PDB file of C-alpha atoms in Angstrom:
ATOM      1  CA  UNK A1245       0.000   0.000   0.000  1.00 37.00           C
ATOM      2  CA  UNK A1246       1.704   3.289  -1.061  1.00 41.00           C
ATOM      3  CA  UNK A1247       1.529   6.723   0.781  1.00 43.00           C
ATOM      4  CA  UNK A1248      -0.993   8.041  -1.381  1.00 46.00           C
ATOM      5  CA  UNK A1249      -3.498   5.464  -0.959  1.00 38.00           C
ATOM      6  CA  UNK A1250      -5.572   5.770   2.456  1.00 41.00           C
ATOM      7  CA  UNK A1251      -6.860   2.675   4.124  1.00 39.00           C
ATOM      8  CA  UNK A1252     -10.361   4.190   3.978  1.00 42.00           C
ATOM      9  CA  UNK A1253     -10.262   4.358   0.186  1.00 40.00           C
ATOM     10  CA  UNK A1254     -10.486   0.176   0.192  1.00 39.00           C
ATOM     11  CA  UNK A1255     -13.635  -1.412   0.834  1.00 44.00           C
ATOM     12  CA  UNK A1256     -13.596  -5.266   0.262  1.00 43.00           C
ATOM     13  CA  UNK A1257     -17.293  -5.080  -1.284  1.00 45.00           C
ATOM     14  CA  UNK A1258     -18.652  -2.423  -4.116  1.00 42.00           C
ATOM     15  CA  UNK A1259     -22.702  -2.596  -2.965  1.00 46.00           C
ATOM     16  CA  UNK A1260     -24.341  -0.887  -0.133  1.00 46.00           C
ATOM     17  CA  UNK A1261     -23.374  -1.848   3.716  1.00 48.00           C
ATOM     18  CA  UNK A1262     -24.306  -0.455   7.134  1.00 48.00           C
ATOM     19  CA  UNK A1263     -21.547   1.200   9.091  1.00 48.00           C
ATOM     20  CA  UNK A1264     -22.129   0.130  12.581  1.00 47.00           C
ATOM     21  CA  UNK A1265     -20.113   3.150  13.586  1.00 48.00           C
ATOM     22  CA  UNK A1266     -22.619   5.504  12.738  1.00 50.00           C
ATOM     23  CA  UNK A1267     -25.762   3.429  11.911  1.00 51.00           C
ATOM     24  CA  UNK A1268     -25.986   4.676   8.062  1.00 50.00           C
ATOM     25  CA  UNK A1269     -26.237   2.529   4.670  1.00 49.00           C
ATOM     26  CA  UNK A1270     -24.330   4.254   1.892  1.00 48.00           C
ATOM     27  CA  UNK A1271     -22.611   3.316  -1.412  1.00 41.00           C
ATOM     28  CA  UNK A1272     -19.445   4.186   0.495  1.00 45.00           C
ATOM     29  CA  UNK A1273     -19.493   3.622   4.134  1.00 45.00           C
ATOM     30  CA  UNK A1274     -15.396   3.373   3.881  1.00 46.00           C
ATOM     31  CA  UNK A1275     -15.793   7.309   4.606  1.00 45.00           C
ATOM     32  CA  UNK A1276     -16.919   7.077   8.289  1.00 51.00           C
ATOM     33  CA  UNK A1277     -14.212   6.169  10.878  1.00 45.00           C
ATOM     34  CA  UNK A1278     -15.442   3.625  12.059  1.00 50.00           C
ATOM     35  CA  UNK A1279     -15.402   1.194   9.666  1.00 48.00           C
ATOM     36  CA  UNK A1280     -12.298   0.014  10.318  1.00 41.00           C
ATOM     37  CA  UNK A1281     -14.156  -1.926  13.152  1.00 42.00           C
ATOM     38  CA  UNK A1282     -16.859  -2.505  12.105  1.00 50.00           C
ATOM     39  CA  UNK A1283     -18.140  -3.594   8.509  1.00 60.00           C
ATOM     40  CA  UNK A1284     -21.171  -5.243   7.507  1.00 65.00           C
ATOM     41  CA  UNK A1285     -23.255  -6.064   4.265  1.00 72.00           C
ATOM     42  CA  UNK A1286     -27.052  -6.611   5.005  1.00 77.00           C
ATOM     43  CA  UNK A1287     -29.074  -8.498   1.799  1.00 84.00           C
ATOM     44  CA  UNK A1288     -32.752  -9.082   1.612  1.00 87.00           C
ATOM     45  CA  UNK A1289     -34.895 -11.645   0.135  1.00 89.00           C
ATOM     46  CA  UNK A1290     -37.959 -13.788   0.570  1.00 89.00           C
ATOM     47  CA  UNK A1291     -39.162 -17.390   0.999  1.00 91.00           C
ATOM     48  CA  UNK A1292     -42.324 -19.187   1.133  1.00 90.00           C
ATOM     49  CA  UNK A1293     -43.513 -22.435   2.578  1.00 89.00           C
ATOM     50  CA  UNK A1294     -43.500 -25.277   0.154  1.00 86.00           C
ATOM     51  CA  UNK A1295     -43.202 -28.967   0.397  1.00 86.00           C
ATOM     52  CA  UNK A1296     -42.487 -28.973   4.129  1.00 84.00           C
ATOM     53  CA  UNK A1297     -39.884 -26.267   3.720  1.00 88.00           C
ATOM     54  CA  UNK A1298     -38.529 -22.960   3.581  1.00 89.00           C
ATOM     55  CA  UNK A1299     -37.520 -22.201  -0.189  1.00 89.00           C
ATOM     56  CA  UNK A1300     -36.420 -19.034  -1.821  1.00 89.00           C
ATOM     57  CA  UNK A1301     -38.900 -16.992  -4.091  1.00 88.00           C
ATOM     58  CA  UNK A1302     -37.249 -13.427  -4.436  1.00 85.00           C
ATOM     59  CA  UNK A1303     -34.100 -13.076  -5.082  1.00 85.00           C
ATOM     60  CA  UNK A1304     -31.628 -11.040  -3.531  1.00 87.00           C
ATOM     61  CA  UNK A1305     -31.682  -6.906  -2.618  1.00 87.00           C
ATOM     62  CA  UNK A1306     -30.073  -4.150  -0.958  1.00 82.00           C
ATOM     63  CA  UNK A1307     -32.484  -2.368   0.019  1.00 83.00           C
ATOM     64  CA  UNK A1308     -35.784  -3.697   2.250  1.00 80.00           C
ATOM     65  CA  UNK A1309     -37.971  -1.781   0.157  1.00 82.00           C
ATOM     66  CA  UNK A1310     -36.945  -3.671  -2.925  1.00 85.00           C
ATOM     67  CA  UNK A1311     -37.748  -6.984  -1.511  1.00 85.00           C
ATOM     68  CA  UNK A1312     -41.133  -5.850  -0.117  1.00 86.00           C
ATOM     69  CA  UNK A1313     -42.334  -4.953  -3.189  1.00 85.00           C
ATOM     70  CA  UNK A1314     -41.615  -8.224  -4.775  1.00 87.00           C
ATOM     71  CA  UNK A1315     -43.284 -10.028  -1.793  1.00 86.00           C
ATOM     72  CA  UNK A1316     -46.490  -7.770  -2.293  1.00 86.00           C
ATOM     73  CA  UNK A1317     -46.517  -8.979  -5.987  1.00 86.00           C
ATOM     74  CA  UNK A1318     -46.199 -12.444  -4.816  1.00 87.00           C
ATOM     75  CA  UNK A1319     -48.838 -12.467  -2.529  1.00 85.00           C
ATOM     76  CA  UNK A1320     -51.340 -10.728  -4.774  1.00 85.00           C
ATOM     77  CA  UNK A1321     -50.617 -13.903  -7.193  1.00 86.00           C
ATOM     78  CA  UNK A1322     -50.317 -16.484  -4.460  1.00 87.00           C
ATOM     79  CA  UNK A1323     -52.352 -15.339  -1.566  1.00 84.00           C
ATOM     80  CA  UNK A1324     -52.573 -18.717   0.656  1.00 84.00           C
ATOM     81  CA  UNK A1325     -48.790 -19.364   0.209  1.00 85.00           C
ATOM     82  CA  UNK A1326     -46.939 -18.226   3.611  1.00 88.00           C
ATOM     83  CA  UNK A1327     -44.069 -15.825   2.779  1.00 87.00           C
ATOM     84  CA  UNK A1328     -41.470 -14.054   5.469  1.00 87.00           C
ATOM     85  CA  UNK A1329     -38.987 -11.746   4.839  1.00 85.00           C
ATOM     86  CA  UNK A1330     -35.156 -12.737   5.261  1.00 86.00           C
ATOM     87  CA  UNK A1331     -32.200 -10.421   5.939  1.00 84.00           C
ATOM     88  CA  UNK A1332     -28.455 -11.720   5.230  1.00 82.00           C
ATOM     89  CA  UNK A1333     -25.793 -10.626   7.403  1.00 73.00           C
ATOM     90  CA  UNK A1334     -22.245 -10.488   6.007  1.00 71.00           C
ATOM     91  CA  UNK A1335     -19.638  -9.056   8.351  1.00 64.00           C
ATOM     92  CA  UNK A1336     -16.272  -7.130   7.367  1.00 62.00           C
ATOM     93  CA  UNK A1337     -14.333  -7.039  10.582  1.00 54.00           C
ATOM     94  CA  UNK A1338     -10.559  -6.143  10.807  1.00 51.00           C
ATOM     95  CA  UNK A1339      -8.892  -8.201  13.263  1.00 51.00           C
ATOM     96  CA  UNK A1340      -5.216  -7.003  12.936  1.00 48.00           C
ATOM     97  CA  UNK A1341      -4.139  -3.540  12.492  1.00 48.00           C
ATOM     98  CA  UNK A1342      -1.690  -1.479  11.071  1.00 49.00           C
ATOM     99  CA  UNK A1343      -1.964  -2.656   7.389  1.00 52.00           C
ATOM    100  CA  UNK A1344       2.218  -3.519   7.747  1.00 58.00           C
ATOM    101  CA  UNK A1345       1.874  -7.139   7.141  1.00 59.00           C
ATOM    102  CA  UNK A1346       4.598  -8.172   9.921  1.00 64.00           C
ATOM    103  CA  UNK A1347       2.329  -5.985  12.722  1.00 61.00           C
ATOM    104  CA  UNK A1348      -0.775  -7.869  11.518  1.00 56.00           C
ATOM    105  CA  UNK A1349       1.020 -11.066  12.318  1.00 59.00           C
ATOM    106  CA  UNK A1350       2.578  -9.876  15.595  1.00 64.00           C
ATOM    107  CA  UNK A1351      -0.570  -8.891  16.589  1.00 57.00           C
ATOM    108  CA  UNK A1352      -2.428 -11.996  15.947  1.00 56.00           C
ATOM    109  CA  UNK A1353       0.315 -14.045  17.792  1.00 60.00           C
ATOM    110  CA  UNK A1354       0.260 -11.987  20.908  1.00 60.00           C
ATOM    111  CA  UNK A1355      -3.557 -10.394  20.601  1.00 53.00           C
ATOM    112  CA  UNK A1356      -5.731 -13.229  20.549  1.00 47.00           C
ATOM    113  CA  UNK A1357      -7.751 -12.240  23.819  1.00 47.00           C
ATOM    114  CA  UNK A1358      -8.373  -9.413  22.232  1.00 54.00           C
ATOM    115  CA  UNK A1359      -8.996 -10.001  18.725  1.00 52.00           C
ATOM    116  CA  UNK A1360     -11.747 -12.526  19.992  1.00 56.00           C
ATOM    117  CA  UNK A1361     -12.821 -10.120  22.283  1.00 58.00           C
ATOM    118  CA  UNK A1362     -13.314  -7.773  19.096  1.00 55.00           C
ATOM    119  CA  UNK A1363     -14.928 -10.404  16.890  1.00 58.00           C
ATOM    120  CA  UNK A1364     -17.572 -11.082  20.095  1.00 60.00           C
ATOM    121  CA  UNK A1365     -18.751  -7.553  20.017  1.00 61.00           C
ATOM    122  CA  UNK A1366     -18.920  -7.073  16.349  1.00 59.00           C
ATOM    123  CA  UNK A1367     -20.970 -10.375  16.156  1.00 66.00           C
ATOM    124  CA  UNK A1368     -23.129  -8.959  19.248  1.00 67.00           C
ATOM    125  CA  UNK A1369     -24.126  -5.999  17.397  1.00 67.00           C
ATOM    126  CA  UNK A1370     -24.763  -7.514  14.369  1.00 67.00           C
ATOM    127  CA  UNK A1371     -26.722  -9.455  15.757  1.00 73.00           C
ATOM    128  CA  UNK A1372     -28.900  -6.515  17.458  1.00 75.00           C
ATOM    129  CA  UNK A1373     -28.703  -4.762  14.334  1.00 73.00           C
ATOM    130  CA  UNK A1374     -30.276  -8.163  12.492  1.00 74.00           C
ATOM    131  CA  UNK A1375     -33.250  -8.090  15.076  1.00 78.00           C
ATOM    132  CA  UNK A1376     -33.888  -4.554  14.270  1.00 81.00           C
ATOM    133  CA  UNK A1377     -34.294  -5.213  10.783  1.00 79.00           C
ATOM    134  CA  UNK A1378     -36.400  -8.286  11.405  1.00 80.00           C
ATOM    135  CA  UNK A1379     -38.522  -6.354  13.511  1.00 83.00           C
ATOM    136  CA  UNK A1380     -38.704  -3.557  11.070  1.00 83.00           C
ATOM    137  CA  UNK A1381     -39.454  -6.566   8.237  1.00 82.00           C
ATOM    138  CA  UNK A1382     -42.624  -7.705  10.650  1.00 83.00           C
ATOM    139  CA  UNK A1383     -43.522  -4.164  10.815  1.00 85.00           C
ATOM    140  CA  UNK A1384     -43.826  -3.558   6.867  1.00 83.00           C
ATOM    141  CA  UNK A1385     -45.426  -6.535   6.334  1.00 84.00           C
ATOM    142  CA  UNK A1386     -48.432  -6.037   8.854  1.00 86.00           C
ATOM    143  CA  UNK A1387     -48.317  -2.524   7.263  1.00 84.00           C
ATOM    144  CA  UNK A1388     -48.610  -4.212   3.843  1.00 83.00           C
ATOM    145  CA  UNK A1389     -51.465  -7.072   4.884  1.00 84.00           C
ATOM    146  CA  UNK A1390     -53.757  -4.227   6.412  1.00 83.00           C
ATOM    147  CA  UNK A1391     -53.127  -1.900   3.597  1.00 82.00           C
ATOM    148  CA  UNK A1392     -54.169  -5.234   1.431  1.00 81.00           C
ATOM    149  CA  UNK A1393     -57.346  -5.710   3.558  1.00 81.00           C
ATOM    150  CA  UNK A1394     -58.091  -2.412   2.845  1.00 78.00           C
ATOM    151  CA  UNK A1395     -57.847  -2.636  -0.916  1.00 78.00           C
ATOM    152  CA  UNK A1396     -59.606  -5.760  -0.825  1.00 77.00           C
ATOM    153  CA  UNK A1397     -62.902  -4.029   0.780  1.00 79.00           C
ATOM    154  CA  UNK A1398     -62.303  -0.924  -0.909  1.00 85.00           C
ATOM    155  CA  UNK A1399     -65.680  -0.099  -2.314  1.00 88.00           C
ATOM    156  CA  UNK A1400     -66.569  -0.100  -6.173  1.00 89.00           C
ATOM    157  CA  UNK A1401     -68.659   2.249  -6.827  1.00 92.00           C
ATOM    158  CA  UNK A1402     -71.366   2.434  -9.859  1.00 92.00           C
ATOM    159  CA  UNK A1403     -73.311   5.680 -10.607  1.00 93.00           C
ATOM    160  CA  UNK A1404     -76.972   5.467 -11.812  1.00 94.00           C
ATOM    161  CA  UNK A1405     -77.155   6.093 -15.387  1.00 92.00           C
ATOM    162  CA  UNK A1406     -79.895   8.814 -15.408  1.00 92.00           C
ATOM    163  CA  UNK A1407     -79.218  11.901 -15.537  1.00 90.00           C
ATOM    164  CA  UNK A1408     -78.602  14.223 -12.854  1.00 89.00           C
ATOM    165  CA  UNK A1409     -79.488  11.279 -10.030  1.00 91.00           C
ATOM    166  CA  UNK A1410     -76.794  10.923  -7.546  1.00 92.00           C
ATOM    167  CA  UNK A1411     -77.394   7.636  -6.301  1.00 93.00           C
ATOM    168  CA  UNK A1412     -74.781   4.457  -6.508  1.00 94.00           C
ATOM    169  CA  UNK A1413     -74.068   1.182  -5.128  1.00 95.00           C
ATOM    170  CA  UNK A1414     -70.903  -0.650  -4.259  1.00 93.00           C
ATOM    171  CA  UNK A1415     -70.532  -3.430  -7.303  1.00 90.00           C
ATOM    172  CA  UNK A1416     -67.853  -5.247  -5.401  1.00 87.00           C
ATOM    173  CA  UNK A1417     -69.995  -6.065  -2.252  1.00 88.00           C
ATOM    174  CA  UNK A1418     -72.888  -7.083  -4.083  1.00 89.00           C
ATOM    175  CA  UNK A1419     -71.172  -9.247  -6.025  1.00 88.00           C
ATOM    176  CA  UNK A1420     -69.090 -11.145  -2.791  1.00 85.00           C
ATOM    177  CA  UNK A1421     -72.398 -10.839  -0.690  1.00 87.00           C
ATOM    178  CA  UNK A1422     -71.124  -8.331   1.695  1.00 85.00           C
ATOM    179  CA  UNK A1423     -72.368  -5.556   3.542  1.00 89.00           C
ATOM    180  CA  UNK A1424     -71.688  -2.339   2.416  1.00 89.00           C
ATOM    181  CA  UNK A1425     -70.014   0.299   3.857  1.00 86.00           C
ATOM    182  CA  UNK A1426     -72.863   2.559   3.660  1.00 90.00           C
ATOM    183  CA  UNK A1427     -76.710   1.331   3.696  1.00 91.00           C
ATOM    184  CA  UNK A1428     -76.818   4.194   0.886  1.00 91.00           C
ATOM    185  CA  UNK A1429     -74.692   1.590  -1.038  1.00 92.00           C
ATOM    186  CA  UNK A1430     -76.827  -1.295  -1.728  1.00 92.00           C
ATOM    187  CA  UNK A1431     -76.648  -3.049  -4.504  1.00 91.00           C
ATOM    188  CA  UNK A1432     -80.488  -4.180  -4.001  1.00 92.00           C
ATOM    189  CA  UNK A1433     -83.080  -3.112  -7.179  1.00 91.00           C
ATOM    190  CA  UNK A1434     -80.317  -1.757  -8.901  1.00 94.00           C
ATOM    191  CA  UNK A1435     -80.876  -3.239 -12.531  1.00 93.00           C
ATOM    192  CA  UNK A1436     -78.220  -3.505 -15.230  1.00 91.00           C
ATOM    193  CA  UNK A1437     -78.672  -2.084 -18.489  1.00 92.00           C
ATOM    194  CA  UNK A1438     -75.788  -4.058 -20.662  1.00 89.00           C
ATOM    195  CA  UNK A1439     -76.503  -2.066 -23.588  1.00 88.00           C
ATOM    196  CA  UNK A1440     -75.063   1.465 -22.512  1.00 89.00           C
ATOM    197  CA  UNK A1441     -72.712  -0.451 -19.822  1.00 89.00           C
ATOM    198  CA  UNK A1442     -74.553   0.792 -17.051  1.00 91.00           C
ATOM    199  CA  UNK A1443     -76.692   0.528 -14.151  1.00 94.00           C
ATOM    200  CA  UNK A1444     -80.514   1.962 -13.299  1.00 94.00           C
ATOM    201  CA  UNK A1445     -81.172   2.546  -9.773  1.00 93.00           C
ATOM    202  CA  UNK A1446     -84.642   1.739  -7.715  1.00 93.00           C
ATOM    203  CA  UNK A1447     -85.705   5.574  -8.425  1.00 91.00           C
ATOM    204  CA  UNK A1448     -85.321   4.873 -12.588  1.00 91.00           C
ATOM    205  CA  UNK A1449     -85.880   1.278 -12.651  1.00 91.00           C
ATOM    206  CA  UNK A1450     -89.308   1.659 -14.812  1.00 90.00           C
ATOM    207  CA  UNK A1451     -87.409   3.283 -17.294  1.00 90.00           C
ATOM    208  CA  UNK A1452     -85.755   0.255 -18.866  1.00 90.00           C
ATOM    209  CA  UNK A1453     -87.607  -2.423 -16.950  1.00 87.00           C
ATOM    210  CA  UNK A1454     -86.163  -5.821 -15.058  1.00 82.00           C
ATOM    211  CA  UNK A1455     -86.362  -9.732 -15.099  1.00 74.00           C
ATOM    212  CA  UNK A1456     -89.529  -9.431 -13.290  1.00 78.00           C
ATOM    213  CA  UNK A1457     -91.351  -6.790 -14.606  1.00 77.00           C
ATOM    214  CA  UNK A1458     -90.204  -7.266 -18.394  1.00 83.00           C
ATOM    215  CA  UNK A1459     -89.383  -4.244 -20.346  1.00 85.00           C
ATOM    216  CA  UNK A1460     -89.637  -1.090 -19.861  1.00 88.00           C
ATOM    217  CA  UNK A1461     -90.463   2.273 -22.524  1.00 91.00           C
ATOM    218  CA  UNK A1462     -87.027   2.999 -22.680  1.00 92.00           C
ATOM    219  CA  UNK A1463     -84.758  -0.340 -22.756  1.00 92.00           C
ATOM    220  CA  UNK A1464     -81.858   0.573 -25.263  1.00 92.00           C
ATOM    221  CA  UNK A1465     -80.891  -2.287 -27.919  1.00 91.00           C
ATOM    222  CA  UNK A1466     -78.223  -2.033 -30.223  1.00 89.00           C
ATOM    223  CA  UNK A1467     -78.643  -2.762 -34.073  1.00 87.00           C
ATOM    224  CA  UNK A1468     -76.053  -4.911 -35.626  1.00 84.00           C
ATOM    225  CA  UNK A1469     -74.960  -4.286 -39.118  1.00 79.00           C
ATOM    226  CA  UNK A1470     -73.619  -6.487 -41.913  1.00 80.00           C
ATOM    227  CA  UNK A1471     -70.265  -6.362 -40.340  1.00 78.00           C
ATOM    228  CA  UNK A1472     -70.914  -7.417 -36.963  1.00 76.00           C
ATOM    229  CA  UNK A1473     -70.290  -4.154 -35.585  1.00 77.00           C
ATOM    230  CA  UNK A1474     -72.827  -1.875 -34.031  1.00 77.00           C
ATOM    231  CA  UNK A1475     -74.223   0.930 -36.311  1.00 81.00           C
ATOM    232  CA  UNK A1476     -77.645   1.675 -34.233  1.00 86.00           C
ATOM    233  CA  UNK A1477     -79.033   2.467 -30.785  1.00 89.00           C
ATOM    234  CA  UNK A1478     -82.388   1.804 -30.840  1.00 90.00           C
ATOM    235  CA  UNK A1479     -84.786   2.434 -27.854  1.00 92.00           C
ATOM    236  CA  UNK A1480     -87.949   0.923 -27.332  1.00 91.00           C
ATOM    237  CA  UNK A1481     -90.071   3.808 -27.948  1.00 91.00           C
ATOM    238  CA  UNK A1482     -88.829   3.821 -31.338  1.00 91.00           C
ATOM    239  CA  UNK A1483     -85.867   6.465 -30.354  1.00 92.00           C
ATOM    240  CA  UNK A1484     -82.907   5.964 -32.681  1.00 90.00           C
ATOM    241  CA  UNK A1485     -79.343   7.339 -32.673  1.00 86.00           C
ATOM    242  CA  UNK A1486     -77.049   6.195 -35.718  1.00 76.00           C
ATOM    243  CA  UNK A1487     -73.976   7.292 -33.951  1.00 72.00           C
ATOM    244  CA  UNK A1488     -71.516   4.028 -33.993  1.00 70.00           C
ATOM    245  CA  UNK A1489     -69.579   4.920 -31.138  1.00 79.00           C
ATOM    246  CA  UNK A1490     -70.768   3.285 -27.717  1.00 81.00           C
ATOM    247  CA  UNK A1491     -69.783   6.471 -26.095  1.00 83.00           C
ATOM    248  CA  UNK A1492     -72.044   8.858 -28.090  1.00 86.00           C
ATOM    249  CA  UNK A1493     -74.749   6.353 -28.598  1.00 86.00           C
ATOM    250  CA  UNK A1494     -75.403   6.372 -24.615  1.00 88.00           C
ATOM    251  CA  UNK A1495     -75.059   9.672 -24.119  1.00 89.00           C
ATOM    252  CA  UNK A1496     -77.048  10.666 -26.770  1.00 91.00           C
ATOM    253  CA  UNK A1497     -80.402   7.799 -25.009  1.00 92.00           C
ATOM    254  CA  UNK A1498     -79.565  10.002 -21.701  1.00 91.00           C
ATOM    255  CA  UNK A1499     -80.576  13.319 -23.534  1.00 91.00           C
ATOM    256  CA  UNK A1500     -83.576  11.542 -24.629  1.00 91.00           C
ATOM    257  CA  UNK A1501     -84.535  10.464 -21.542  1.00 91.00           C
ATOM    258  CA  UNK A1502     -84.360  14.302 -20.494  1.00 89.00           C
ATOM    259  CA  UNK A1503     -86.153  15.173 -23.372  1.00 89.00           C
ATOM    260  CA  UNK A1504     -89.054  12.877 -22.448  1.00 88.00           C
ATOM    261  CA  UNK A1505     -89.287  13.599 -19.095  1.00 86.00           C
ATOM    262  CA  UNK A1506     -89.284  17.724 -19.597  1.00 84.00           C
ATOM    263  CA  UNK A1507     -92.200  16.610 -22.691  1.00 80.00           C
ATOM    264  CA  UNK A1508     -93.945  14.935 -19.839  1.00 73.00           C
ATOM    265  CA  UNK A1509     -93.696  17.243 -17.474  1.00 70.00           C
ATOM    266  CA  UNK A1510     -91.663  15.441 -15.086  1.00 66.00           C
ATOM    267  CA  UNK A1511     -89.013  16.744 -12.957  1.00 63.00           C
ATOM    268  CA  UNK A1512     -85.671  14.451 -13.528  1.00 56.00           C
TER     269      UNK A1512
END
């Protein structure tokens, strides 16, 4: 080692490592003074449950985050399969100094008590620092599994396709059979109307009709042409629109169910 090279400008490992020293995680903890004492490289990665077994499923990353995110992705594909979260230690620890090659030998002869003494503390407070991130691990993933109950009732919410009305239902708890959130968001008498891709509420029911009651005035249909492809909205009071587009068909049936009810004198 020449005079112009620093013992804090060699690091034995190029990716990311805690300095125990001063509790960071940089690209280049050789910069802090303690890492002459103290060195460590901290991996992440995931396993799962199989066959009687733990077995990898995510490889390798430096940073927690990383390996969360995979897990998440996991789960959301394999949601029965029991993960956990893994953290690989690997320690850098000096145990002769100066860097003269003769000292480092001397001092192995004659140190041992202390060089084990050293090695014990380092392995002490890796240790700690391993816990930490476990704990931290356990943390994230009961932060993860309630923000994933949470998406999981997160409520779907359809809009009545009259115009002006206000009122909707929650499409994802009428179709598992739960209770909604909100009584406001039942799913009950709501009646879909397949073809404007959209849903009547019990106020506007009549308007296009159910299973029970059969049709009603205003059910849309869509004409097919030669082509396959729909060229006309028709509705059943003989209301046409030749616009092709799905979009402008069923907004152009909403204006004429305005235009109805202002002919008839009723109030939407």
């Amino acid at each position: 080692m020449t005079a112009d090279v620093s013992p804090l400008d060699h690091h034995p490992d190029q990716r990311r490592q805690h300095c125990l020293y001063c509790g960071d995680l940089s690209a280049d903890p050789t910069r802090c003074p303690g890492w002459l004492a103290h060195r460590t490289q901290v991996t992440y990665h995931a396993e799962a449950w199989e066959n009687g077994e733990w077995t990898g499923i995510v490889s390798s990353y430096d940073l927690l985050t990383d390996t969360v995110a995979q897990v998440e992705h996991k789960r959301r594909r394999f949601p029965d399969l029991l993960m956990r979260l893994m953290a690989k230690v690997t320690v850098y620890v000096p145990v002769a100094e100066p860097a003269d090659p003769a000292e480092q030998m001397r001092q192995l002869l004659d140190g041992a008590a202390d060089t084990t003494a050293l090695l014990s503390r380092s392995w002490g407070q890796e240790r700690d620092r391993a816990l930490r991130a476990e704990a931290r691990a356990r943390e994230l993933e009961e932060e993860l599994e309630a923000a994933h109950q949470a998406r999981l009732h997160e409520p779907v919410l359809r809009h009545c396709l009259y115009p002006g009305c206000m009122r909707e239902f929650d499409m994802k708890a009428s179709l598992t059979g739960r209770t909604p959130a909100r009584p406001t968001w039942s799913g009950e008498g709501w009646v879909q109307v397949r073809a404007v891709d959209g849903n009547m509420c019990p106020d506007h029911v009549d308007i296009v009709g159910s299973v029970t009651a059969g049709p009603g005035p205003h059910l849309p249909r869509w004409q097919y042409g030669e082509d396959g492809a729909p060229n006309t909205l028709r509705c059943a009071c003989g209301w046409t629109s030749t616009a092709r587009w799905r979009g402008f068909g069923t907004e152009a049936w909403k204006d004429h169910l305005l235009t109805t009810a202002e002919k008839a004198g009723v109030t939407p």
